[in-house]
XYZ file of C-alpha atoms in Angstrom:
715
model
C 0.000 0.000 0.000
C 2.798 2.387 0.823
C 4.381 1.741 -2.575
C 1.023 2.350 -4.317
C 0.472 5.609 -2.427
C 3.942 6.819 -3.300
C 3.318 6.069 -6.982
C 0.012 7.970 -6.980
C 1.587 10.961 -5.256
C 4.416 10.990 -7.792
C 1.964 11.004 -10.700
C -0.063 13.822 -9.137
C 3.105 15.822 -8.494
C 4.229 15.480 -12.114
C 0.765 16.348 -13.412
C 0.477 19.525 -11.340
C 4.081 20.464 -12.167
C 3.265 20.317 -15.869
C 0.017 22.284 -15.492
C 1.568 25.790 -15.483
C 3.502 24.927 -18.635
C 0.313 23.752 -20.346
C -1.528 26.893 -19.220
C 1.324 29.094 -20.459
C 1.315 27.361 -23.833
C -2.446 27.802 -24.106
C -2.145 31.501 -23.317
C 0.386 31.917 -26.127
C -2.190 30.830 -28.720
C -3.803 33.910 -30.356
C -7.519 34.328 -29.771
C -8.192 37.311 -32.042
C -6.773 38.599 -35.305
C -6.938 42.248 -36.325
C -6.895 43.141 -40.037
C -6.694 46.867 -40.708
C -8.276 48.196 -43.877
C -7.627 51.910 -43.469
C -5.530 54.310 -41.435
C -6.169 57.979 -42.191
C -4.074 60.078 -42.138
C -0.851 58.122 -42.632
C 1.173 61.202 -41.676
C -0.134 63.712 -39.141
C 0.188 67.360 -40.184
C -1.031 70.742 -38.989
C -4.201 70.344 -41.062
C -5.136 66.889 -39.679
C -8.474 67.012 -37.848
C -9.118 63.364 -36.940
C -7.536 59.921 -36.943
C -9.612 57.100 -38.441
C -8.927 53.381 -38.132
C -11.094 50.720 -39.795
C -10.786 46.983 -40.213
C -12.057 43.668 -38.898
C -11.558 41.616 -35.747
C -11.838 37.829 -36.110
C -12.097 35.170 -33.408
C -9.369 32.682 -34.352
C -9.485 30.777 -31.048
C -11.655 27.949 -29.761
C -13.750 29.907 -27.230
C -16.513 32.450 -27.413
C -15.285 35.975 -26.613
C -17.562 38.694 -25.239
C -17.354 42.333 -24.166
C -15.105 43.227 -27.086
C -13.768 46.774 -27.148
C -11.056 48.693 -28.967
C -9.032 51.801 -28.186
C -5.896 53.624 -29.368
C -2.801 54.021 -27.223
C -0.108 56.565 -28.066
C 3.436 56.075 -26.832
C 6.162 58.608 -26.155
C 8.173 60.004 -29.054
C 10.842 57.589 -30.302
C 14.338 58.974 -29.862
C 16.702 56.157 -30.877
C 17.103 53.428 -33.463
C 16.854 50.872 -30.658
C 13.445 52.234 -29.650
C 12.222 51.982 -33.246
C 13.461 48.383 -33.404
C 11.733 47.501 -30.134
C 8.403 48.829 -31.402
C 8.757 46.908 -34.673
C 9.503 43.775 -32.648
C 6.198 44.190 -30.766
C 7.677 45.168 -27.395
C 5.529 47.133 -24.964
C 6.007 50.877 -24.691
C 5.084 53.554 -22.179
C 1.722 55.182 -22.883
C 1.621 58.919 -23.481
C -2.138 59.063 -24.113
C -5.083 56.690 -24.584
C -8.641 56.904 -25.876
C -11.718 55.373 -24.306
C -12.694 51.817 -25.233
C -15.327 51.610 -27.948
C -17.520 48.503 -28.129
C -17.320 46.394 -31.239
C -20.503 45.490 -33.077
C -21.268 42.742 -32.360
C -19.379 42.679 -29.078
C -19.541 38.874 -28.768
C -17.893 36.509 -31.254
C -18.109 32.770 -31.569
C -15.016 30.995 -32.995
C -14.627 31.970 -36.651
C -16.897 35.019 -36.467
C -15.783 38.598 -37.244
C -16.811 42.099 -36.232
C -16.183 45.461 -37.865
C -13.620 47.781 -36.270
C -14.355 51.494 -36.627
C -12.572 54.217 -34.691
C -12.601 57.943 -35.333
C -10.631 60.097 -32.888
C -10.594 63.922 -33.171
C -7.175 65.568 -33.322
C -6.504 68.987 -31.872
C -6.195 70.831 -28.591
C -9.018 68.887 -26.891
C -8.135 65.479 -28.321
C -7.402 62.421 -26.220
C -4.352 61.929 -28.476
C -2.014 64.860 -28.009
C 1.280 64.999 -29.928
C 3.641 67.284 -27.950
C 6.002 67.914 -30.889
C 6.905 66.651 -34.322
C 8.527 63.238 -34.510
C 7.722 59.555 -34.850
C 5.368 57.991 -32.300
C 4.233 54.397 -31.616
C 0.484 53.941 -31.989
C -1.236 50.810 -30.679
C -4.633 49.522 -31.823
C -5.629 47.543 -28.720
C -8.530 45.047 -28.671
C -9.735 43.747 -25.278
C -12.271 41.028 -24.568
C -13.384 38.343 -22.139
C -13.031 34.736 -23.311
C -15.168 31.984 -21.840
C -13.651 30.646 -18.615
C -11.424 33.726 -18.355
C -11.294 37.372 -17.396
C -10.936 40.626 -19.374
C -7.582 40.950 -21.129
C -5.824 42.278 -24.219
C -6.435 39.673 -26.899
C -4.997 41.371 -29.996
C -3.025 44.457 -30.918
C -1.423 46.126 -33.923
C 1.514 48.483 -33.442
C 2.149 51.253 -35.953
C 4.738 53.991 -36.416
C 3.030 57.346 -36.832
C 5.069 60.201 -38.371
C 4.009 63.643 -37.141
C 5.175 66.404 -39.492
C 3.118 69.069 -37.751
C 0.968 69.494 -34.644
C -2.747 69.667 -35.559
C -4.052 73.203 -35.250
C -0.602 74.775 -34.796
C 1.790 76.561 -37.127
C 4.048 74.373 -39.288
C 7.364 73.421 -37.713
C 10.663 74.342 -39.311
C 12.348 71.715 -41.476
C 15.974 70.552 -41.225
C 18.341 72.734 -43.218
C 19.824 69.729 -45.026
C 17.363 66.988 -45.968
C 18.842 63.602 -46.914
C 18.869 62.420 -50.523
C 16.612 59.398 -51.031
C 16.369 56.718 -53.709
C 13.885 53.855 -53.706
C 14.448 50.343 -55.042
C 11.265 48.753 -56.370
C 11.607 44.924 -56.451
C 10.028 42.988 -59.338
C 10.954 39.442 -58.330
C 9.638 35.906 -58.050
C 8.097 34.945 -54.720
C 9.392 31.386 -55.165
C 10.859 29.045 -57.780
C 8.159 28.306 -60.361
C 9.988 26.543 -63.202
C 10.028 22.746 -63.143
C 11.750 22.334 -66.504
C 12.547 24.398 -69.582
C 14.502 22.224 -72.038
C 16.091 23.557 -75.190
C 13.387 23.575 -77.856
C 10.843 22.061 -75.454
C 7.836 23.438 -73.557
C 8.173 25.432 -70.358
C 6.695 23.542 -67.400
C 5.848 25.290 -64.131
C 4.887 23.817 -60.784
C 1.436 25.421 -60.593
C -0.526 28.514 -61.590
C 0.653 30.705 -58.705
C 2.778 32.845 -61.000
C -0.165 33.394 -63.347
C -2.234 34.464 -60.326
C 0.435 36.990 -59.287
C 0.525 38.392 -62.836
C -3.260 38.713 -63.089
C -5.058 41.981 -62.194
C -4.924 42.412 -58.440
C -2.073 39.910 -58.061
C 1.180 40.696 -56.274
C 3.307 41.336 -59.368
C 0.522 43.203 -61.129
C 0.159 45.478 -58.089
C 3.884 46.303 -58.050
C 3.869 47.321 -61.710
C 0.544 49.169 -61.488
C 1.580 51.204 -58.420
C 4.866 52.224 -60.054
C 3.056 53.267 -63.226
C 0.536 55.293 -61.211
C 3.427 57.124 -59.528
C 4.713 58.418 -62.880
C 2.522 61.491 -62.410
C 4.760 62.617 -59.536
C 8.113 63.422 -61.143
C 9.993 63.414 -57.836
C 8.746 59.950 -56.904
C 9.261 58.678 -60.439
C 12.834 59.960 -60.689
C 13.810 58.464 -57.319
C 12.413 55.043 -58.244
C 14.756 52.338 -59.576
C 13.295 48.999 -60.638
C 15.150 45.922 -59.353
C 14.258 43.033 -61.677
C 14.843 39.289 -61.405
C 15.982 37.981 -64.840
C 14.483 34.567 -64.056
C 11.042 36.119 -63.594
C 11.194 37.969 -66.910
C 12.494 34.906 -68.777
C 9.791 32.704 -67.236
C 6.958 35.097 -68.100
C 8.346 35.444 -71.613
C 8.262 31.652 -71.926
C 4.657 31.605 -70.678
C 3.612 33.962 -73.476
C 4.466 31.225 -76.017
C 2.429 28.573 -74.197
C 3.403 26.533 -71.167
C 2.491 23.467 -69.164
C 1.563 22.971 -65.524
C 2.847 19.879 -63.726
C 0.147 17.767 -62.075
C 0.008 14.332 -60.495
C -1.560 12.985 -63.686
C 0.965 14.597 -66.011
C 1.411 18.089 -67.480
C -1.640 20.075 -68.579
C -1.786 23.291 -70.656
C -1.348 26.479 -68.644
C -4.164 29.030 -68.594
C -2.178 32.226 -68.096
C -0.803 32.875 -71.597
C -2.802 36.082 -72.163
C -2.168 37.202 -68.578
C 1.567 36.788 -69.108
C 1.461 38.746 -72.377
C -0.446 41.620 -70.779
C 1.817 41.851 -67.728
C 4.991 41.693 -69.790
C 3.656 44.519 -71.959
C 2.914 46.602 -68.848
C 6.421 45.968 -67.520
C 8.020 46.981 -70.835
C 6.075 50.238 -70.729
C 7.136 50.839 -67.122
C 10.880 50.308 -67.631
C 11.153 52.524 -70.705
C 13.651 55.278 -69.891
C 13.881 54.277 -66.226
C 16.633 53.220 -63.868
C 16.868 49.418 -63.722
C 19.202 47.198 -61.688
C 19.441 43.432 -61.743
C 18.866 40.898 -59.029
C 20.743 37.597 -59.144
C 19.003 35.050 -61.362
C 16.178 33.481 -59.285
C 17.408 35.573 -56.339
C 20.118 32.961 -55.801
C 22.291 32.753 -52.704
C 25.597 33.704 -54.332
C 27.655 32.496 -51.399
C 26.132 29.033 -51.860
C 27.036 29.040 -55.564
C 30.703 29.677 -54.774
C 30.703 26.483 -52.695
C 29.373 24.240 -55.467
C 32.793 24.054 -57.114
C 34.882 25.213 -54.194
C 37.818 23.047 -55.288
C 37.950 24.562 -58.770
C 38.422 28.319 -58.538
C 38.680 28.557 -62.338
C 35.113 27.309 -62.932
C 32.828 30.252 -62.211
C 30.165 29.457 -64.821
C 27.331 29.109 -62.292
C 28.145 32.343 -60.491
C 28.707 34.213 -63.759
C 25.294 33.080 -65.021
C 23.643 34.096 -61.746
C 25.019 37.649 -61.821
C 24.942 38.126 -65.590
C 21.217 38.715 -66.003
C 21.580 42.214 -67.459
C 21.834 40.777 -70.986
C 18.557 38.868 -70.580
C 16.767 41.969 -69.274
C 18.035 44.043 -72.180
C 17.020 41.379 -74.680
C 13.536 40.813 -73.262
C 12.601 44.306 -72.031
C 14.641 46.536 -74.326
C 16.314 48.442 -71.467
C 19.968 48.442 -70.432
C 20.290 47.977 -66.646
C 22.830 49.966 -64.670
C 26.255 48.713 -65.721
C 27.809 46.327 -63.207
C 25.273 47.108 -60.448
C 23.829 44.139 -58.538
C 21.426 43.826 -55.614
C 22.311 40.385 -54.185
C 20.203 38.573 -51.637
C 21.593 37.064 -48.476
C 24.955 37.795 -46.920
C 28.190 37.771 -48.916
C 31.427 36.338 -47.591
C 34.858 37.515 -48.712
C 35.262 34.682 -51.239
C 31.951 35.548 -52.901
C 32.759 39.252 -53.047
C 35.992 38.424 -54.844
C 34.197 36.032 -57.227
C 31.440 38.435 -58.265
C 34.049 41.114 -58.889
C 35.764 38.774 -61.350
C 32.348 38.104 -62.934
C 31.935 41.764 -63.899
C 30.084 43.264 -60.934
C 31.335 46.730 -59.990
C 28.863 47.898 -57.349
C 26.760 45.920 -54.878
C 23.693 47.274 -53.122
C 23.718 45.644 -49.696
C 22.250 45.817 -46.208
C 24.109 48.405 -44.135
C 24.248 45.877 -41.282
C 26.433 43.627 -43.450
C 29.191 46.220 -43.778
C 31.866 46.932 -41.194
C 33.550 50.308 -41.149
C 35.474 52.466 -38.681
C 33.322 55.466 -39.595
C 29.535 55.891 -40.006
C 28.216 54.691 -43.365
C 26.932 57.871 -44.952
C 27.157 56.832 -48.606
C 28.901 54.571 -51.068
C 32.105 52.914 -49.817
C 34.995 50.958 -51.303
C 35.223 47.300 -50.252
C 38.614 46.541 -48.783
C 40.881 44.308 -50.841
C 38.698 44.487 -53.961
C 37.811 46.813 -56.815
C 34.159 46.676 -55.775
C 32.086 49.442 -54.253
C 29.121 48.989 -51.928
C 26.066 51.231 -51.580
C 24.469 50.650 -48.141
C 20.736 49.955 -47.970
C 19.201 51.319 -44.783
C 18.597 48.226 -42.641
C 16.187 49.957 -40.252
C 13.830 51.003 -43.071
C 14.005 47.554 -44.674
C 13.050 45.983 -41.351
C 10.121 48.387 -40.996
C 8.900 47.569 -44.515
C 8.642 43.894 -43.615
C 5.388 42.800 -42.018
C 1.629 43.101 -42.204
C 1.658 46.878 -41.662
C 4.796 47.367 -43.705
C 3.920 50.504 -45.639
C 2.909 52.520 -42.561
C 5.901 51.434 -40.515
C 8.154 52.078 -43.486
C 6.925 55.670 -43.672
C 7.631 56.069 -39.965
C 11.171 54.710 -40.301
C 11.889 56.963 -43.300
C 10.677 60.014 -41.376
C 12.832 58.991 -38.412
C 15.936 58.596 -40.617
C 15.219 61.985 -42.161
C 15.680 63.557 -38.734
C 12.010 64.314 -38.036
C 11.886 65.764 -34.532
C 15.637 66.381 -34.368
C 16.954 62.967 -33.279
C 20.623 63.922 -33.341
C 22.875 61.217 -34.745
C 20.030 59.064 -36.090
C 19.539 60.925 -39.369
C 21.402 60.129 -42.614
C 22.693 62.266 -45.475
C 21.732 59.541 -47.977
C 18.941 57.007 -47.892
C 18.738 53.995 -50.167
C 15.314 52.548 -49.378
C 14.650 48.913 -50.246
C 11.516 46.921 -49.364
C 11.718 43.137 -48.948
C 12.573 41.517 -52.256
C 9.343 39.483 -52.203
C 7.136 42.330 -51.013
C 3.529 41.239 -50.449
C 1.841 44.582 -49.735
C -1.521 45.013 -51.463
C -2.047 47.261 -54.461
C -3.805 50.043 -52.493
C -1.064 49.945 -49.840
C 1.682 50.227 -52.474
C -0.060 53.181 -54.097
C -0.560 54.887 -50.728
C 3.095 54.350 -49.820
C 4.328 56.037 -53.002
C 1.836 58.897 -52.563
C 3.093 59.571 -49.035
C 6.666 59.414 -50.307
C 5.610 62.185 -52.667
C 4.316 64.142 -49.658
C 7.710 63.751 -47.960
C 9.447 65.118 -51.044
C 6.970 68.006 -51.324
C 7.401 68.882 -47.633
C 11.190 68.924 -47.948
C 11.649 66.133 -45.429
C 13.740 64.198 -47.982
C 15.142 65.065 -51.409
C 14.398 62.993 -54.485
C 17.626 61.555 -55.871
C 18.010 59.118 -58.807
C 20.015 56.055 -57.864
C 22.685 56.726 -60.540
C 23.400 60.033 -58.783
C 24.020 58.237 -55.478
C 26.210 55.650 -57.174
C 28.116 58.311 -59.073
C 29.529 59.920 -55.950
C 33.060 59.214 -54.737
C 33.400 56.631 -51.926
C 32.997 58.173 -48.489
C 35.313 55.597 -46.930
C 36.145 51.908 -46.874
C 34.359 48.907 -45.427
C 34.543 45.126 -45.314
C 31.785 42.547 -45.552
C 30.433 41.230 -42.269
C 29.667 37.501 -42.551
C 28.824 36.268 -39.059
C 27.736 32.883 -37.618
C 24.077 33.889 -37.871
C 24.494 34.296 -41.635
C 26.095 30.866 -41.832
C 23.121 29.342 -40.009
C 20.621 30.969 -42.378
C 22.607 30.154 -45.522
C 21.917 27.345 -47.972
C 22.754 24.073 -46.207
C 25.791 21.937 -46.913
C 23.532 19.047 -47.961
C 22.084 21.197 -50.718
C 25.439 22.426 -52.012
C 26.807 18.866 -51.905
C 23.980 17.598 -54.127
C 24.383 20.632 -56.380
C 28.093 19.853 -56.708
C 27.363 16.233 -57.653
C 24.878 17.280 -60.344
C 27.250 19.954 -61.613
C 30.080 17.426 -61.951
C 27.860 15.090 -63.961
C 26.726 18.010 -66.122
C 30.310 18.962 -66.898
C 31.097 15.346 -67.755
C 28.160 15.254 -70.167
C 29.092 18.583 -71.708
C 32.686 17.483 -72.316
C 31.418 14.582 -74.448
C 29.318 16.835 -76.713
C 30.401 18.230 -80.074
C 28.695 20.872 -82.172
C 27.068 19.527 -85.312
C 27.977 21.440 -88.489
C 24.370 21.423 -89.727
C 22.473 21.970 -86.469
C 24.820 24.727 -85.240
C 23.723 24.204 -81.637
C 26.324 24.765 -78.956
C 26.735 22.105 -76.252
C 26.495 24.898 -73.671
C 22.969 25.683 -74.915
C 21.895 22.060 -74.458
C 23.010 21.876 -70.820
C 21.991 25.474 -69.999
C 18.624 24.356 -68.510
C 20.509 22.217 -65.981
C 22.835 25.063 -65.026
C 19.883 27.426 -64.590
C 18.036 24.815 -62.534
C 21.107 24.557 -60.292
C 21.064 28.321 -59.811
C 17.358 28.118 -58.943
C 18.259 25.429 -56.403
C 20.258 28.111 -54.569
C 17.318 30.536 -54.520
C 16.796 32.212 -51.161
C 13.108 31.249 -51.416
C 14.076 27.590 -50.814
C 15.346 28.290 -47.280
C 14.406 25.383 -45.017
C 13.524 22.904 -47.800
C 15.316 19.544 -47.933
C 18.144 18.916 -50.391
C 16.253 16.427 -52.575
C 13.390 18.886 -53.129
C 15.709 21.809 -53.803
C 17.812 19.980 -56.393
C 15.047 17.783 -57.824
C 14.388 19.956 -60.877
C 18.082 20.130 -61.797
C 18.377 16.354 -61.449
C 15.293 15.882 -63.611
C 16.640 18.179 -66.340
C 19.995 16.377 -66.386
C 18.385 12.932 -66.557
C 16.110 14.105 -69.381
C 19.104 15.236 -71.456
C 21.275 12.189 -71.024
C 18.243 9.937 -71.401
C 18.152 10.944 -75.074
C 21.424 9.100 -75.726
C 20.756 5.418 -75.213
C 21.044 1.854 -76.462
C 17.894 0.457 -78.034
C 16.697 -2.736 -76.407
C 16.358 -5.553 -78.973
C 12.785 -6.659 -79.537
C 13.751 -10.328 -79.812
C 16.394 -12.727 -78.576
C 19.753 -12.476 -80.352
C 21.221 -15.775 -81.506
C 24.998 -15.723 -81.657
C 26.074 -17.403 -84.907
C 29.217 -18.737 -83.267
C 30.910 -18.669 -79.903
C 32.817 -15.535 -80.882
C 30.133 -13.617 -82.788
C 30.046 -9.830 -82.239
C 27.091 -8.387 -80.334
C 25.219 -5.753 -82.394
C 24.181 -2.605 -80.456
C 22.030 0.169 -81.920
C 22.800 3.551 -80.271
C 20.475 6.536 -80.757
C 20.995 10.231 -80.007
C 18.001 12.573 -79.785
C 20.111 15.658 -78.984
C 20.969 18.385 -81.513
C 24.685 17.855 -80.800
C 27.032 14.948 -81.378
C 27.943 12.838 -78.345
C 31.047 10.693 -77.776
C 30.023 7.464 -76.070
C 31.640 4.423 -74.564
C 29.786 1.074 -74.468
C 30.003 -1.014 -71.317
C 28.808 -4.585 -70.623
C 27.265 -5.287 -67.218
C 25.919 -8.453 -65.576
C 27.650 -10.397 -68.328
C 28.175 -13.744 -66.566
C 27.880 -15.760 -69.780
C 29.752 -13.334 -72.014
C 32.995 -11.441 -72.008
C 34.507 -8.797 -74.297
C 37.504 -10.012 -76.272
C 38.966 -6.560 -76.813
C 38.447 -2.952 -75.762
C 35.356 -1.376 -77.308
C 36.354 1.815 -79.113
C 34.591 5.107 -78.377
C 32.027 6.198 -80.951
C 30.587 9.580 -81.851
C 26.824 9.410 -82.271
C 25.739 12.212 -84.624
C 23.148 14.823 -83.671
C 19.602 13.451 -83.937
C 21.111 10.300 -85.383
C 22.094 6.727 -84.631
C 24.958 4.283 -85.136
C 25.354 0.512 -85.124
C 28.221 -0.758 -83.059
C 29.481 -4.349 -83.076
C 30.781 -5.334 -79.679
C 33.524 -8.015 -79.869
C 32.453 -10.643 -77.356
C 32.867 -14.338 -76.675
C 30.334 -16.744 -75.220
C 31.560 -18.395 -72.029
C 28.871 -21.062 -72.124
C 26.216 -22.407 -74.389
C 22.526 -21.839 -73.794
C 20.294 -18.854 -73.095
C 21.449 -15.933 -70.972
C 21.206 -12.132 -70.736
C 23.595 -9.205 -70.576
C 23.083 -5.471 -69.832
C 24.561 -2.933 -72.229
C 25.033 0.651 -70.977
C 26.515 3.882 -72.278
C 28.782 6.408 -70.608
C 30.734 9.425 -71.710
C 34.502 8.924 -72.074
C 34.976 10.159 -68.487
C 32.395 7.703 -67.115
C 29.276 9.896 -66.810
C 26.233 7.679 -67.255
C 24.020 8.085 -70.320
C 20.508 6.828 -70.936
C 19.296 3.622 -69.345
C 20.713 0.123 -69.483
C 19.361 -2.147 -72.225
C 18.992 -5.855 -71.473
C 19.966 -8.165 -74.342
C 18.559 -11.719 -74.344
C 21.065 -14.073 -76.032
C 21.359 -17.687 -77.095
C 24.548 -19.513 -78.016
C 25.079 -23.116 -79.174
C 28.864 -22.927 -79.194
C 31.663 -21.880 -76.924
C 34.048 -19.285 -78.160
C 37.378 -20.383 -79.604
C 39.359 -18.926 -76.759
C 37.115 -20.636 -74.239
C 37.626 -23.990 -75.998
C 41.392 -23.515 -76.076
C 41.435 -22.683 -72.396
C 39.253 -25.689 -71.625
C 41.468 -28.064 -73.671
C 44.598 -26.632 -72.118
C 43.167 -27.058 -68.648
C 42.135 -30.656 -69.441
C 45.602 -31.442 -70.793
C 47.240 -30.022 -67.725
C 44.952 -32.060 -65.486
C 45.736 -35.249 -67.472
C 49.466 -34.597 -67.258
C 49.380 -34.063 -63.495
C 47.279 -37.190 -62.973
C 49.647 -39.301 -65.095
C 52.649 -38.020 -63.161
C 51.027 -38.930 -59.863
C 50.198 -42.480 -61.029
C 53.760 -42.934 -62.306
C 55.288 -41.916 -58.956
C 53.083 -44.298 -57.021
C 54.029 -47.254 -59.266
C 57.700 -46.346 -58.947
C 57.469 -46.166 -55.172
C 55.793 -49.575 -54.913
C 58.575 -51.256 -56.968
C 61.247 -49.733 -54.774
C 59.806 -51.621 -51.698
C 59.433 -55.359 -52.668
C 59.651 -56.576 -49.010
C 56.422 -54.841 -48.287
C 57.801 -52.543 -45.640
C 55.179 -51.200 -43.373
C 57.133 -48.191 -42.238
C 55.406 -45.098 -43.528
C 57.363 -43.243 -46.147
C 57.118 -39.544 -46.746
C 56.309 -39.190 -50.403
C 56.350 -36.152 -52.551
C 52.574 -36.241 -52.528
C 52.506 -36.125 -48.736
C 54.899 -33.203 -48.745
C 52.694 -31.436 -51.128
């Protein structure tokens, strides 16, 4: 009984010990979600009379919630970059002012139900929200409620940065004497890797119709182009805008305009977005005409990962060169020459990669200011130590603010802060290169509003519109080195991925080395294997982060197998009867590629057959075939099989093995000779042994019984 009681007490102790953890985990689950539709104004000025917030509140938990109310909470003016970062991270702040709670309608929500959020707060001398001076303030939309089996608490909140250019009802404040110059990168890039395969002369196949959806009216990519085109009416905004374009995106959409396929479980089906692709590409061509354009790496590849694919061969930079050489494709497809040698790479760059991209023709990199180390503040373009490259810092604080559900509003707040709004000494900059996330997902209305408010900043003199070429044309303000820290290494493309990429790349090079250009086809071997090289670059895309190596490299492997599968040995339709024991084995080799291929024939699983001499290499002509007689000898009579395979001269596998079914009624001549020789040797040894025994018996007529050590015994 004592043992039983002790066991029960132990179980109860463990159960109650775990209870607080379970309760804490339950409390971490969100119960409400707030989706804001409108915030007006986005920037408070002397003429602002009210602050309006609208949206929806949704019960995303598993309990009914009642007594729902919402209010606004204003924090103290933000003075430092650290304070801005804390607000963006969702940390609590000290309240400066609050409004009264307003009940939602309805004020009770079952799981899955939503209620409208509508707040209108007057601004002015008698307002609940008083802004003491110009600056950037944190503004919290706070939703309280009472869940079943609980008490009243904050269940959801949205934190915003609110720029205040002027105090409502008061005279305009003076502006800084020297406003910073500002340029804005506008990313036109893939959200993920879409291409499954794009063989030379074959149809483009994509994974699904997500890209077509993004190109369609109201889609992500359509919104980016439409907002930029709408901003053309404001010359200051338009001149400060520089389009950052992914060559892979443009090439993929161009391929879609000629018809494409969508991969499905039951096989590829025709894509439905041909007209959508044509329309979007036309809109993009109209947008880029006469504008500043810079290139992104092909498929937004992790360049540092690409340098590790052939780390042991510093002379082979074909992958990296292709990834950073997208300017030619943009010029060819869009009719605009991007900024010469200017690249906006994704991810962090280590010293080896910086050196490699410099050799590949890059002259200037646009990079996160946090990835540059310098003894002096980064106020403009800098020279990278030990290289001929220059680096233009992108403001990391603004980029961070432009990432998230309320990205456009927080981005405006961070820009105003960097411009010195409110006189934050030491936090302002003389130059601002503003860059949203490369895969920006802000809605069309939000993008348009963001550019309109940027126009207001220019008009108010808070910042000065500056074309990116003007920023890049200035002399370096100092020197810096790249900062590649352990955190970057953790977030980088994994070693498993680069190892598989390296294996595929080695096989691709082996295949390429066996190819020869046909005089009539005039197709270069490099063009045939280009789809594999591009698929390898896509495998290093930053959008693959977290995916396993087989998934990441699957498309490249599929493209490679499809190419070498076109050079193969035809499997005979019937059994081959060898006319004699040493008859040659006829093999019919076909080549469906538009280039010649040097092949080597190899016999496998050939227990009943052996080659009598080395099989010479053969060149199979482009889109042609050859017969090759393989000198072999039957090792036995009867029916048996042998596998015939092809490789390149360096051993890279081609096609699939072909199984030959054979019959032979005779042994080969060499086999017979060996058999006769072996039989003769056996007969000779047996005769010698018999002779020695007879000789020994004659040498002992008395019949001695003493054992004698014979030669046989010694042996």
